[in-house]
Coordinates of C-alpha atoms and ligand atoms in Angstrom, one line a residue:
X1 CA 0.0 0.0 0.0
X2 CA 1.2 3.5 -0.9
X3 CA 1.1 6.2 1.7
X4 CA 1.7 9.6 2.1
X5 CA 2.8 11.4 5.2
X6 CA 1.0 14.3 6.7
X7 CA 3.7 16.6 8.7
X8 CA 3.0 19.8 10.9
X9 CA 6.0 21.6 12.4
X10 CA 6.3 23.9 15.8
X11 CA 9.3 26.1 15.7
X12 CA 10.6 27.8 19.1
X13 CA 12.2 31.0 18.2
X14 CA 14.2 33.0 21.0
X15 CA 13.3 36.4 20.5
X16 CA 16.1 39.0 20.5
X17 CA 15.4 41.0 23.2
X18 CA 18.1 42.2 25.8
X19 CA 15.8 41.4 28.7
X20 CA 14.0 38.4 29.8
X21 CA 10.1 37.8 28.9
X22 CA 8.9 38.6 32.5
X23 CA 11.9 40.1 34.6
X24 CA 14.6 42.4 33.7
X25 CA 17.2 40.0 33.7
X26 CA 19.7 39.6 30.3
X27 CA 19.1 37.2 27.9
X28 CA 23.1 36.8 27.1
X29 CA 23.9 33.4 26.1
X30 CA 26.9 31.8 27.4
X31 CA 27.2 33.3 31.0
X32 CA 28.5 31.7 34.1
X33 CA 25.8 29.7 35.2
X34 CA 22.7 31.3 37.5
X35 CA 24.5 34.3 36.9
X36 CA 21.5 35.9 35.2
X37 CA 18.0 35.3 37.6
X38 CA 16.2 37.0 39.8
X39 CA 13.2 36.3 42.2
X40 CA 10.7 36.3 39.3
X41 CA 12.6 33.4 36.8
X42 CA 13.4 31.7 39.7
X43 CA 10.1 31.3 40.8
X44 CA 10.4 32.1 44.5
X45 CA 7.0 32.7 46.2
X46 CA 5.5 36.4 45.9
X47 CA 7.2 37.7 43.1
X48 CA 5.2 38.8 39.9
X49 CA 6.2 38.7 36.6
X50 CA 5.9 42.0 34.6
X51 CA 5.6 41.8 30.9
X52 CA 8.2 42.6 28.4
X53 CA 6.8 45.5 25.8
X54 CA 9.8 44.6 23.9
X55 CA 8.0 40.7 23.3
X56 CA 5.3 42.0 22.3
X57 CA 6.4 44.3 19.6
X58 CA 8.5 41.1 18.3
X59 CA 6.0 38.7 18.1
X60 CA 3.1 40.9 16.6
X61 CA 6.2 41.8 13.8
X62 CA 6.5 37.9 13.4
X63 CA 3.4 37.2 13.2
X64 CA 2.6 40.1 10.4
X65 CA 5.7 38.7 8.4
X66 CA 3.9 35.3 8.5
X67 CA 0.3 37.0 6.8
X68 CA -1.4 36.1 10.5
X69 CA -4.0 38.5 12.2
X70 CA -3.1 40.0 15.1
X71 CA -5.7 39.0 18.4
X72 CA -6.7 42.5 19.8
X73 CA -7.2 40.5 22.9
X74 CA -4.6 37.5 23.8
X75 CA -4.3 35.8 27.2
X76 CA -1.4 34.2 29.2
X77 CA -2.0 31.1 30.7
X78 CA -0.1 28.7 33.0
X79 CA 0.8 25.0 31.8
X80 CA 1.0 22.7 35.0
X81 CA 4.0 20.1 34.8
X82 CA 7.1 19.6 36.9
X83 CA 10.8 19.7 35.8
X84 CA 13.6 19.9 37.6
X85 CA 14.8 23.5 34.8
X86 CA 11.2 24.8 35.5
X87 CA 11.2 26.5 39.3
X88 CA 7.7 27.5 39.3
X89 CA 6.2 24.2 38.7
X90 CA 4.6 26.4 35.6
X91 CA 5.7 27.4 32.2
X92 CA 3.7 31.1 30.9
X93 CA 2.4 30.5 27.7
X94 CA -0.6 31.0 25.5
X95 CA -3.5 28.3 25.2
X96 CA -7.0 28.9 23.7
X97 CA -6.2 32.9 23.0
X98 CA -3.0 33.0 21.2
X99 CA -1.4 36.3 19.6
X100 CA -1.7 35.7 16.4
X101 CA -3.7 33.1 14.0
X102 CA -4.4 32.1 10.1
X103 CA -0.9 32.9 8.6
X104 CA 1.1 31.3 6.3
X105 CA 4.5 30.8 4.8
X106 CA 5.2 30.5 1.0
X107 CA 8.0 28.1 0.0
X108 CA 9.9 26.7 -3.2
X109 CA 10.3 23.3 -3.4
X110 CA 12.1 22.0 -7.0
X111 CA 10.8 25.4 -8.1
X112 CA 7.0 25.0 -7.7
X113 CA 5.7 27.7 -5.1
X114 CA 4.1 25.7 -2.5
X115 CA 2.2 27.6 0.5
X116 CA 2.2 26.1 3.9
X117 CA -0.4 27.6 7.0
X118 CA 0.9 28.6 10.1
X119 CA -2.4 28.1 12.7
X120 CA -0.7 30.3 15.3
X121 CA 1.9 32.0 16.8
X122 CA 1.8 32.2 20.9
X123 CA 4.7 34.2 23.2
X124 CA 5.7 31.9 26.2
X125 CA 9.1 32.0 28.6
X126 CA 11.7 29.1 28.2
X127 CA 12.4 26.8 30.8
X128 CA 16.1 26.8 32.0
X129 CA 19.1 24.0 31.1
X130 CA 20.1 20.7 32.7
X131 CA 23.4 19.8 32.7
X132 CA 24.1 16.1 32.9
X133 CA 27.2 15.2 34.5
X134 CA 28.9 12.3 33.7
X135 CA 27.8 11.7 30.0
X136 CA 26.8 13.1 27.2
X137 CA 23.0 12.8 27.4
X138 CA 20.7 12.3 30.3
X139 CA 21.0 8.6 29.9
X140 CA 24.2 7.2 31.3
X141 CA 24.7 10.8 33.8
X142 CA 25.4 10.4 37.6
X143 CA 23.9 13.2 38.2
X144 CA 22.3 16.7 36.9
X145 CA 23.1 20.5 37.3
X146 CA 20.5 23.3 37.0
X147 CA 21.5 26.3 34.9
X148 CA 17.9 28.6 35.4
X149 CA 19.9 31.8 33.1
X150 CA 17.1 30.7 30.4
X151 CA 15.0 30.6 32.4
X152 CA 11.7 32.8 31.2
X153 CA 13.7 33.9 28.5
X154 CA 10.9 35.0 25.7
X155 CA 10.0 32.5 23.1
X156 CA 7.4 32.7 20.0
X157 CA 5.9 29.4 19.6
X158 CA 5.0 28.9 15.5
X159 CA 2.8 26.4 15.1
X160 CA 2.4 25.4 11.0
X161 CA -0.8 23.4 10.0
X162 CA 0.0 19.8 9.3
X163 CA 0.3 20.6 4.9
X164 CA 3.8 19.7 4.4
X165 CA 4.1 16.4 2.5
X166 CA 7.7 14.9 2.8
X167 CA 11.2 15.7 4.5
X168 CA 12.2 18.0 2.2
X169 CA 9.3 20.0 2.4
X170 CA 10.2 20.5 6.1
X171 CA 13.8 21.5 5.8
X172 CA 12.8 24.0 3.3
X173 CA 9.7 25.3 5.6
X174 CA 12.2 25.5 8.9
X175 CA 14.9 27.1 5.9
X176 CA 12.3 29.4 5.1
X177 CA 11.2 30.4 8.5
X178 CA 14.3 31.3 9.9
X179 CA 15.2 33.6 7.0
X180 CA 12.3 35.6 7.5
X181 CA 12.5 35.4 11.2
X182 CA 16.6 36.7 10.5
X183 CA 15.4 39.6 7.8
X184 CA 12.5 40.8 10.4
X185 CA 15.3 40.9 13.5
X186 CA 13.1 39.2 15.6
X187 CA 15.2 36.1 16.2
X188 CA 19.4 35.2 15.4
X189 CA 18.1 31.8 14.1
X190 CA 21.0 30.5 15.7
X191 CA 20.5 26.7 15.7
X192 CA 23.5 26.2 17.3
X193 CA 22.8 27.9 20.8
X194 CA 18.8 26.9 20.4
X195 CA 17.5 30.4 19.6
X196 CA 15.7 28.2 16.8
X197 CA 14.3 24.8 17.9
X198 CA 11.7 22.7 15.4
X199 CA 9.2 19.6 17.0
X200 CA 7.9 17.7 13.8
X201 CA 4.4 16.2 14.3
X202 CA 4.4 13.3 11.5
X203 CA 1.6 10.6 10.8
X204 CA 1.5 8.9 7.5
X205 CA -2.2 7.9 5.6
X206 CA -2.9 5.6 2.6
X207 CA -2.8 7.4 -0.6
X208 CA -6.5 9.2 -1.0
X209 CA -7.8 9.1 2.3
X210 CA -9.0 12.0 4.0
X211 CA -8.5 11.3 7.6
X212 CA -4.8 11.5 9.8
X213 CA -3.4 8.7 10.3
X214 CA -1.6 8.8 14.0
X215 CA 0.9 11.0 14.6
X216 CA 4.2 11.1 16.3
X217 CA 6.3 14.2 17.4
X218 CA 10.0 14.1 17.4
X219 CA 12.0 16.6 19.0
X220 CA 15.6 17.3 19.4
X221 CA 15.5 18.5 15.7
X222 CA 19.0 21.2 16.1
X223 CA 19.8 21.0 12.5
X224 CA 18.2 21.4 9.0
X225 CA 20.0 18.2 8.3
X226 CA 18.9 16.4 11.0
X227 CA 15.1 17.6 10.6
X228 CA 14.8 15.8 7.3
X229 CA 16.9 13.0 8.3
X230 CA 14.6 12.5 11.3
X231 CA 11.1 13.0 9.4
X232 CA 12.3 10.2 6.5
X233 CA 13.5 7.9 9.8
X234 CA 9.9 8.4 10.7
X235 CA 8.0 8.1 7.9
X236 CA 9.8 4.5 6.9
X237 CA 9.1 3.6 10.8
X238 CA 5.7 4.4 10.5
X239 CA 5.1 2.4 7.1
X240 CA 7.1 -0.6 8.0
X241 CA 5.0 -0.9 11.4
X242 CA 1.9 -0.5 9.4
X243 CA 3.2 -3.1 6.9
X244 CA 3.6 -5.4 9.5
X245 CA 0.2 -4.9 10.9
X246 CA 1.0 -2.9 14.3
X247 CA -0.8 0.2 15.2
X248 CA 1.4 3.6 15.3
X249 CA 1.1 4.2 19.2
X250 CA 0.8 8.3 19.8
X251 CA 4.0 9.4 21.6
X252 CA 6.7 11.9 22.0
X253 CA 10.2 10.6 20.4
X254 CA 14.0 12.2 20.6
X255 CA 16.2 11.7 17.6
X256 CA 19.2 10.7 18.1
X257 CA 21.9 12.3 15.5
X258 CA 24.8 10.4 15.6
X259 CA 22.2 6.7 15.4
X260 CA 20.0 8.7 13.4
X261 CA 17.1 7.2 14.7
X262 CA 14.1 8.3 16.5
X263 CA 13.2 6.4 19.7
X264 CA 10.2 6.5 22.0
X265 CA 10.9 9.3 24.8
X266 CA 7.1 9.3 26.2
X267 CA 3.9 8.5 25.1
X268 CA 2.2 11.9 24.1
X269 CA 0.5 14.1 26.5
X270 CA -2.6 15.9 25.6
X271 CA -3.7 19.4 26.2
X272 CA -5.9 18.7 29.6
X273 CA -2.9 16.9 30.8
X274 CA -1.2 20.5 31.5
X275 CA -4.3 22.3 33.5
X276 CA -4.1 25.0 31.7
X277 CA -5.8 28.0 33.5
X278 CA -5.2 32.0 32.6
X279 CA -2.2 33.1 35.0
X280 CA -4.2 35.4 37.2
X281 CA -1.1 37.6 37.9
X282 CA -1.1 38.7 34.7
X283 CA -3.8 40.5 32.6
X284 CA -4.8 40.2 29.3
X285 CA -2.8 41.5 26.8
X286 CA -4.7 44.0 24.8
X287 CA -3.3 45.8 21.5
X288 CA -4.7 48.2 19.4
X289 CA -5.1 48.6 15.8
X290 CA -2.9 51.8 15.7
X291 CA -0.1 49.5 17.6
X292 CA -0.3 47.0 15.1
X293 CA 0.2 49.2 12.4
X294 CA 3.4 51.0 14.0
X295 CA 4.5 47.4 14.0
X296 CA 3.3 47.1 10.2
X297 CA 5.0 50.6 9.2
X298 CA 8.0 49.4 10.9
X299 CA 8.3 45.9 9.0
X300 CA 11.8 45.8 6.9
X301 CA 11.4 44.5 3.6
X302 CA 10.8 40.3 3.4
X303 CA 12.8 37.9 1.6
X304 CA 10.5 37.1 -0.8
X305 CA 10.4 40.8 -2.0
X306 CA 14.1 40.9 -1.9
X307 CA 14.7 38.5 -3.8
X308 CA 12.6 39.8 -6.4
X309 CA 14.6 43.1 -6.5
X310 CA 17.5 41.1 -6.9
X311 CA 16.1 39.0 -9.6
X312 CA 15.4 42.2 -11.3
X313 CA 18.4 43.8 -10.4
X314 CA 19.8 41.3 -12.6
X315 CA 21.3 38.5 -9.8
X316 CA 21.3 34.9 -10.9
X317 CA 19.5 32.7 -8.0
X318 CA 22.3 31.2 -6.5
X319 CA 23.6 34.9 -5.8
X320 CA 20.4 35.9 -4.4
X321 CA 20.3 33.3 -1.9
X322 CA 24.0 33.4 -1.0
X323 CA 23.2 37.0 0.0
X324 CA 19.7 36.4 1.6
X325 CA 21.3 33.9 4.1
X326 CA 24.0 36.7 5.7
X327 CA 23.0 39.5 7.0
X328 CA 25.7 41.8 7.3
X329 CA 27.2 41.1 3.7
X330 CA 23.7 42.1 2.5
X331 CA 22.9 45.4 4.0
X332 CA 26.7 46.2 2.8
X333 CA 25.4 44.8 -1.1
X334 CA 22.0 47.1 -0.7
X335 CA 24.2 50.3 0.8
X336 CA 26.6 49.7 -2.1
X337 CA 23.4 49.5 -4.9
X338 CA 22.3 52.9 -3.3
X339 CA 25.9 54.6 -4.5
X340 CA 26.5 52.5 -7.5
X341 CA 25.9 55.2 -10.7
X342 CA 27.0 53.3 -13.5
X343 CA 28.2 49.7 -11.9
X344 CA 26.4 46.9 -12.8
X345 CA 24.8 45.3 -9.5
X346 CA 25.8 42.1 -11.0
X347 CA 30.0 43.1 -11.0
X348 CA 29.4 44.6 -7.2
X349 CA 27.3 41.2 -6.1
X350 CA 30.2 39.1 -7.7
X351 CA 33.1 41.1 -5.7
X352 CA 31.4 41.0 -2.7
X353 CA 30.8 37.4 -2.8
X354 CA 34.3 36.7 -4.5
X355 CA 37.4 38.7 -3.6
X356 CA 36.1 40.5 -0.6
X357 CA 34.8 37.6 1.2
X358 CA 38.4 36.2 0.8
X359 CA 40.0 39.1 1.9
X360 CA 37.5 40.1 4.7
X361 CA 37.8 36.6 6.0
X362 CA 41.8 36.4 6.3
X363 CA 41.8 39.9 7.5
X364 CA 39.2 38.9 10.4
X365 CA 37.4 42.2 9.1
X366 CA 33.2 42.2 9.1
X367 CA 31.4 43.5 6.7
X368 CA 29.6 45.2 9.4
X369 CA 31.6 48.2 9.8
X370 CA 33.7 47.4 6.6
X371 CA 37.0 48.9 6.1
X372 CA 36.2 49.8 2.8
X373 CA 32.9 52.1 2.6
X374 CA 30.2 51.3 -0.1
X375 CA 31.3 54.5 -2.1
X376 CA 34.8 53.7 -2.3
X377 CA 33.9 50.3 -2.7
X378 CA 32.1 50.9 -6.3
X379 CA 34.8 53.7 -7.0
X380 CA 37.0 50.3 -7.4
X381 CA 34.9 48.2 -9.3
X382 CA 34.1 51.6 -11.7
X383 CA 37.9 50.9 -13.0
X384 CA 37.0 47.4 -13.6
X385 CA 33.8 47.6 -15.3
X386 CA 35.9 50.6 -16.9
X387 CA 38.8 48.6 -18.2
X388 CA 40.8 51.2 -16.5
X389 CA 42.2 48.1 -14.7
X390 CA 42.4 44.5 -15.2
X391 CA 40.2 41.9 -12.7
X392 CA 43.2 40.1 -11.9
X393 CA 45.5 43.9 -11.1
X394 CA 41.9 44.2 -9.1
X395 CA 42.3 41.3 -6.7
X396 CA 46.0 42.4 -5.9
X397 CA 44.4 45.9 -5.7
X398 CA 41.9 45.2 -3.3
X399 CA 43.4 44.3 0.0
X400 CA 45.7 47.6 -0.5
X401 CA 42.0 49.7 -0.3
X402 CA 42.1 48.6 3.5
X403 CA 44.0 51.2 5.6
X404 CA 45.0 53.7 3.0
X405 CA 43.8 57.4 2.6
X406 CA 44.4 57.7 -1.6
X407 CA 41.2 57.1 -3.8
X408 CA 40.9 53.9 -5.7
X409 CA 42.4 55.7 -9.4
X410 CA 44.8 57.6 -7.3
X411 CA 46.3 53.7 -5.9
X412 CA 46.0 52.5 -9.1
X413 CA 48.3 55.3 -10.9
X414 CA 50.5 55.9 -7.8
X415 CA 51.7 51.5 -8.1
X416 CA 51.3 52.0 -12.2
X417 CA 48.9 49.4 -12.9
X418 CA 46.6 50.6 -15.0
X419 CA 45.3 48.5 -17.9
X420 CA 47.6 48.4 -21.1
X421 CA 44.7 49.1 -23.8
X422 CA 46.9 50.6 -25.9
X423 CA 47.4 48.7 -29.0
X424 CA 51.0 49.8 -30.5
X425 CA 52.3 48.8 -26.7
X426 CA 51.4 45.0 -26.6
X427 CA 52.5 44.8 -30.6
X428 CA 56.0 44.2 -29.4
X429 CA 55.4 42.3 -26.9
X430 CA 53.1 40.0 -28.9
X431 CA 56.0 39.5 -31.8
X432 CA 58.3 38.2 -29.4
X433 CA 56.1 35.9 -27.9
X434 CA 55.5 34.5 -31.2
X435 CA 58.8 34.9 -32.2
X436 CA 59.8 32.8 -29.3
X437 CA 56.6 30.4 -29.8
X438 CA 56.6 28.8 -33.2
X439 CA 55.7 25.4 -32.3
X440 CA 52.4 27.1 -30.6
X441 CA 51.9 28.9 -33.7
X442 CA 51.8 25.8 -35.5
X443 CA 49.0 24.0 -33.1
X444 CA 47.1 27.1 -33.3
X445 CA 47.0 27.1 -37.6
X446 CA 46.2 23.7 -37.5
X447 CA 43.0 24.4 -35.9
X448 CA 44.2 24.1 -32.0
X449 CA 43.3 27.0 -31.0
X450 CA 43.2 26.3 -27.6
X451 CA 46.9 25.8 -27.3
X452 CA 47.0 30.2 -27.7
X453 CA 45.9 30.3 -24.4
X454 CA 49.4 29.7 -23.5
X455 CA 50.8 32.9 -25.5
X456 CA 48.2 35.0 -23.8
X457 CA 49.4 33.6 -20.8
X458 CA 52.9 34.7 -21.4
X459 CA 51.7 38.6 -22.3
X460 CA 50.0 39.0 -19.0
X461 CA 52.4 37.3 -17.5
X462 CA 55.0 39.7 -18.8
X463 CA 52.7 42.7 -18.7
X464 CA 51.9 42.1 -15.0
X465 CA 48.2 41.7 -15.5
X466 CA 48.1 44.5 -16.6
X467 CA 47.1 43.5 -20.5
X468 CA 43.3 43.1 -21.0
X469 CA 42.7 39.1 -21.7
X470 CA 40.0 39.8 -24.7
X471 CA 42.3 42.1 -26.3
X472 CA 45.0 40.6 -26.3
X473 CA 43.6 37.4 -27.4
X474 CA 42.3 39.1 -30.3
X475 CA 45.6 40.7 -31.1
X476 CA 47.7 37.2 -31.1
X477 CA 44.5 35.6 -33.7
X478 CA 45.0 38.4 -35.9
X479 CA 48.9 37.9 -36.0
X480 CA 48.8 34.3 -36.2
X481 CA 46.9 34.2 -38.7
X482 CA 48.5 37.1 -40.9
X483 CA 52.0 34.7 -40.6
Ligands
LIG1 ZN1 14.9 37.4 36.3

C-alpha cells in the first residue's frame, strides 16, 4: 500500500530581546551559570512577573511577516507540569487565545511555489538548562546540574498546519522560516545555541484518504539536516510498522543524530494533561489597531520581495540566496546598490561574494563596519567595469583599499597598474612571444586553438596583469593568422 505522510512543524524561536520575557534580567547566552535570575525566573514565592513591551512588539512583527492577524485580545496562561529546569512548577504561555492566527508561509520546493499555513503564533518563557554530569545525554549521567539563566527567556511558539508532505518540504519550511524570522530581526536563528528549535508532528495515511493517520512528534530537531533525516526515519518507521500490521502508538520521540534514529521518549501528552488556566497575575494583553500598524509601518522588507529586486536587479538565483542567508554582507550589497551610478549590480554582487569575502575573512574584518565604505567600494569596481584596470590587477588591488587614505584611481596610478589598452604597446610584446613560440603557432594554424591560451598567458604574465585578456587574445589571432 502507498502512503503519504501528513507533517506539521512547531518552531521555538528566541526572540532577541536584551531582557527576559517577565523580569529584567539579560538574555546573554553563554554566561557563568545562574548568573543571570532573579526572584521572578526563579520562581520564588511572591514575586510577579511584569511583561516585556519589547515581546510583544516582536512577536506581533513575526506574526505580520507570516500573513497572520493579530488578536486584539490575547491571554497568558499557566501550563502545570514539573521539571527539575522549571522552578515555578509552571511554564507562561498561550492556550485557547494565542497572539496571532491564520498565517502562512510561502516556499519553493524543485521550483514549484508551495504555501504552507501557520495556525498560530503564541509568546511563552523558556524553561532553564540541565546539565548532565557524567555523560553526554541524560542517559548514562550520575547526576544533573540546574543552569535557570534561560530561564523565562521570551519565546514565540510557531505552530504550522499539518500541509507539508515529505522531509524536504520540512527542511525547506524551517529554511524558510528562519530567513524571515533573521530579515524581520526578531530572532538570530541560531541553531547552534537553540535560539531556533523545530518539534515535527508526522503521521502517514494511505494514498486518497481523507482522515490523519496517528501521529508522532519528534523533538531534538537542532539541524536542518537532522530535521529531514529525522522526518524520512519516521515516515519509513511508521510504514514498515503499518506493513507489519501494528498500530502507530501516539508518543513523543527524541532523535538521536549520531544513530539517526528516532526512539520512544514518552507517550504523548494531551492538552488537559497541562491544566491550563489564565495566570491570574497577569492581565490580558490587549493591542490596538494603531499598535499593530506602527509594528506594520516598521516591518523591513521580506525575503520574498528581496529576492525579487535582486532578480530584477539582474542577480542569478544562487547569488540571491548566497546574500539572503547573511545578513551583514547584504545590508553592505543594498548600501553599495544605493551609490552605485553606472556599476552593474551584478559586477558589485560578484566582488562582494568573491574577492572581498576572501580578503574580509583572512583579515578577520566584518562586513559590518567594513573597512572599505560602499562609495569607495564601487569607485573600485568603476575601473573594472571601466577597463581602466584588469580583474586580476583588481584582486591584488583590493586588500591595498584597507588602511590607505588615496582614492581607488589615485592607488592605481600611484603602483602604475593601469590596464595596457593601448594597442602599438602590446605589438611588441606579442611578436616576441610569437617569435619565441613557433611550435604554438603551429598548433594554433592547425586548428588548436586552444593551445594560444598559453601565449596569452605569457603577455600578461609579462605585462603584470596589466594587458586586458580579450584584447590581447584578439591581437595574437590576428597575428597568427596574418604569418
Ligand atoms: Zn529574572
Amino acid at each position: 500500500m502507498a502512503f503519504e505522510p501528513v507533517i506539521g512543524i512547531e518552531v521555538h524561536a528566541q526572540l532577541k530581546t536584551n531582557t527576559k520575557l517577565f523580569c529584567g534580567c539579560p538574555t546573554t547566552f553563554g554566561q557563568a551559570t545562574n548568573s543571570h535570575v532573579c526572584p521572578v525566573c526563579l520562581g520564588l514565592p511572591g514575586a510577579l512577573p511584569v511583561l516585556n513591551r519589547q515581546t510583544v512588539l516582536f512577536a506581533i512583527r513575526a506574526g505580520l511577516a507570516l500573513n497572520c492577524q493579530i488578536q486584539p485580545q490575547s491571554v497568558f496562561a499557566r501550563k502545570n507540569y514539573f521539571y527539575p529546569d522549571l522552578p515555578k512548577g509552571y511554564q507562561i504561555s498561550q492556550f485557547d487565545l494565542p497572539l496571532c492566527t491564520g498565517g502562512y508561509v510561502d516556499i519553493v520546493v524543485d521550483g514549484q511555489p508551495k504555501r504552507i499555513g501557520v495556525t498560530r503564533i503564541h509568546m511563552e518563557e523558556d524553561a532553564g538548562k540541565l546539565l548532565h554530569q557524567g555523560a553526554e545525554a541524560i542517559s548514562g549521567a550520575t547526576h544533573s546540574l540546574v543552569d535557570l539563566n534561560r530561564a523565562c527567556t521570551p519565546l514565540i511558539e510557531i505552530v504550522s498546519e499539518p500541509d507539508i508532505r515529505s522531509a524536504q518540504e520540512a527542511k525547506i519550511y524551517v529554511e524558510t522560516l528562519k530567513q524571515i524570522l533573521e530579515h524581520i530581526g526578531v530572532c538570530d536563528g541560531n541553531l547552534e545555541e537553540g535560539s531556533l528549535r523545530a518539534d515535527a508532528n508526522v503521521s502517514i495515511r494511505p494514498v486518497g484518504q481523507d482522515a490523519f493517520g496517528t501521529k508522532t512528534e519528534v523533538k531534538n530537531l537542532n539541524s536542518f539536516r537532522s530535521i529531514e533525516r529525522a522526518v524520512i526515519y519516521e515516515i519509513k518507521r511508521q510504514e514498515e510498522a503499518l506493513g507489519r500490521g501494528e498500530a502507530i502508538v501516539q508518543q513523543t520521540r527524541h532523535y538521536d543524530d549520531t544513530t539517526q534514529k528516532t526512539r520512544a521518549m514518552r507517550s504523548k501528552e494531551e492538552a488537559h494533561d497541562y491544566r491550563y488556566f489564565p495566570d491570574p497575575d497577569l492581565l490580558p494583553l490587549v493591542v490596538t489597531p494603531q499598535q499593530i500598524e506602527e509594528v506594520r509601518a516598521q516591518l523591513p522588507e521580506l525575503p520574498q520581495a528581496r529576492r525579487k529586486r535582486y532578480r530584477d536587479l539582474g542577480l542569478g538565483e544562487h547569488d540571491c540566496e548566497t546574500l539572503l542567508n547573511d545578513l551583514a554582507r547584504l545590508a553592505y550589497f543594498d548600501a553599495c546598490v544605493a551609490v552605485k551610478g553606472e556599476v552593474a549590480p551584478k559586477l558589485i554582487a560578484n566582488w562582494i561574494l568573491g574577492e572581498m569575502t576572501a580578503v574580509y575573512k583572512e583579515g578577520k574584518h566584518g562586513f559590518e563596519g567594513s573597512p572599505i565604505i560602499p562609495e569607495r567600494f564601487v569607485a573600485f569596481l568603476l575601473l573594472i567595469q571601466t577597463d581602466k584596470i584588469s580583474g586580476k590587477i583588481g584582486k591584488e588591488l583590493l586588500p591595498k583599499l584597507i588602511g590607505s587614505t588615496q582614492s581607488p584611481s589615485e592607488l592605481v596610478a600611484s603602483l602604475g597598474v593601469s590596464q595596457m589598452t593601448d594597442t602599438s604597446a602590446l605589438d611588441g610584446i606579442i611578436a616576441d612571444i610569437l617569435a619565441a613560440n613557433p611550435d604554438v603557432i603551429e598548433k594554433v594554424k592547425s586548428g588548436k586553438t586552444n593551445a594560444a591560451d598559453f601565449l596569452i598567458g605569457q603577455v600578461m604574465k609579462q605585462t603584470r596583469g596589466q594587458a586586458k585578456p580579450d584584447l590581447v587574445r584578439e591581437l595574437i589571432h590576428q597575428k597568427i593568422q596574418s604569418l
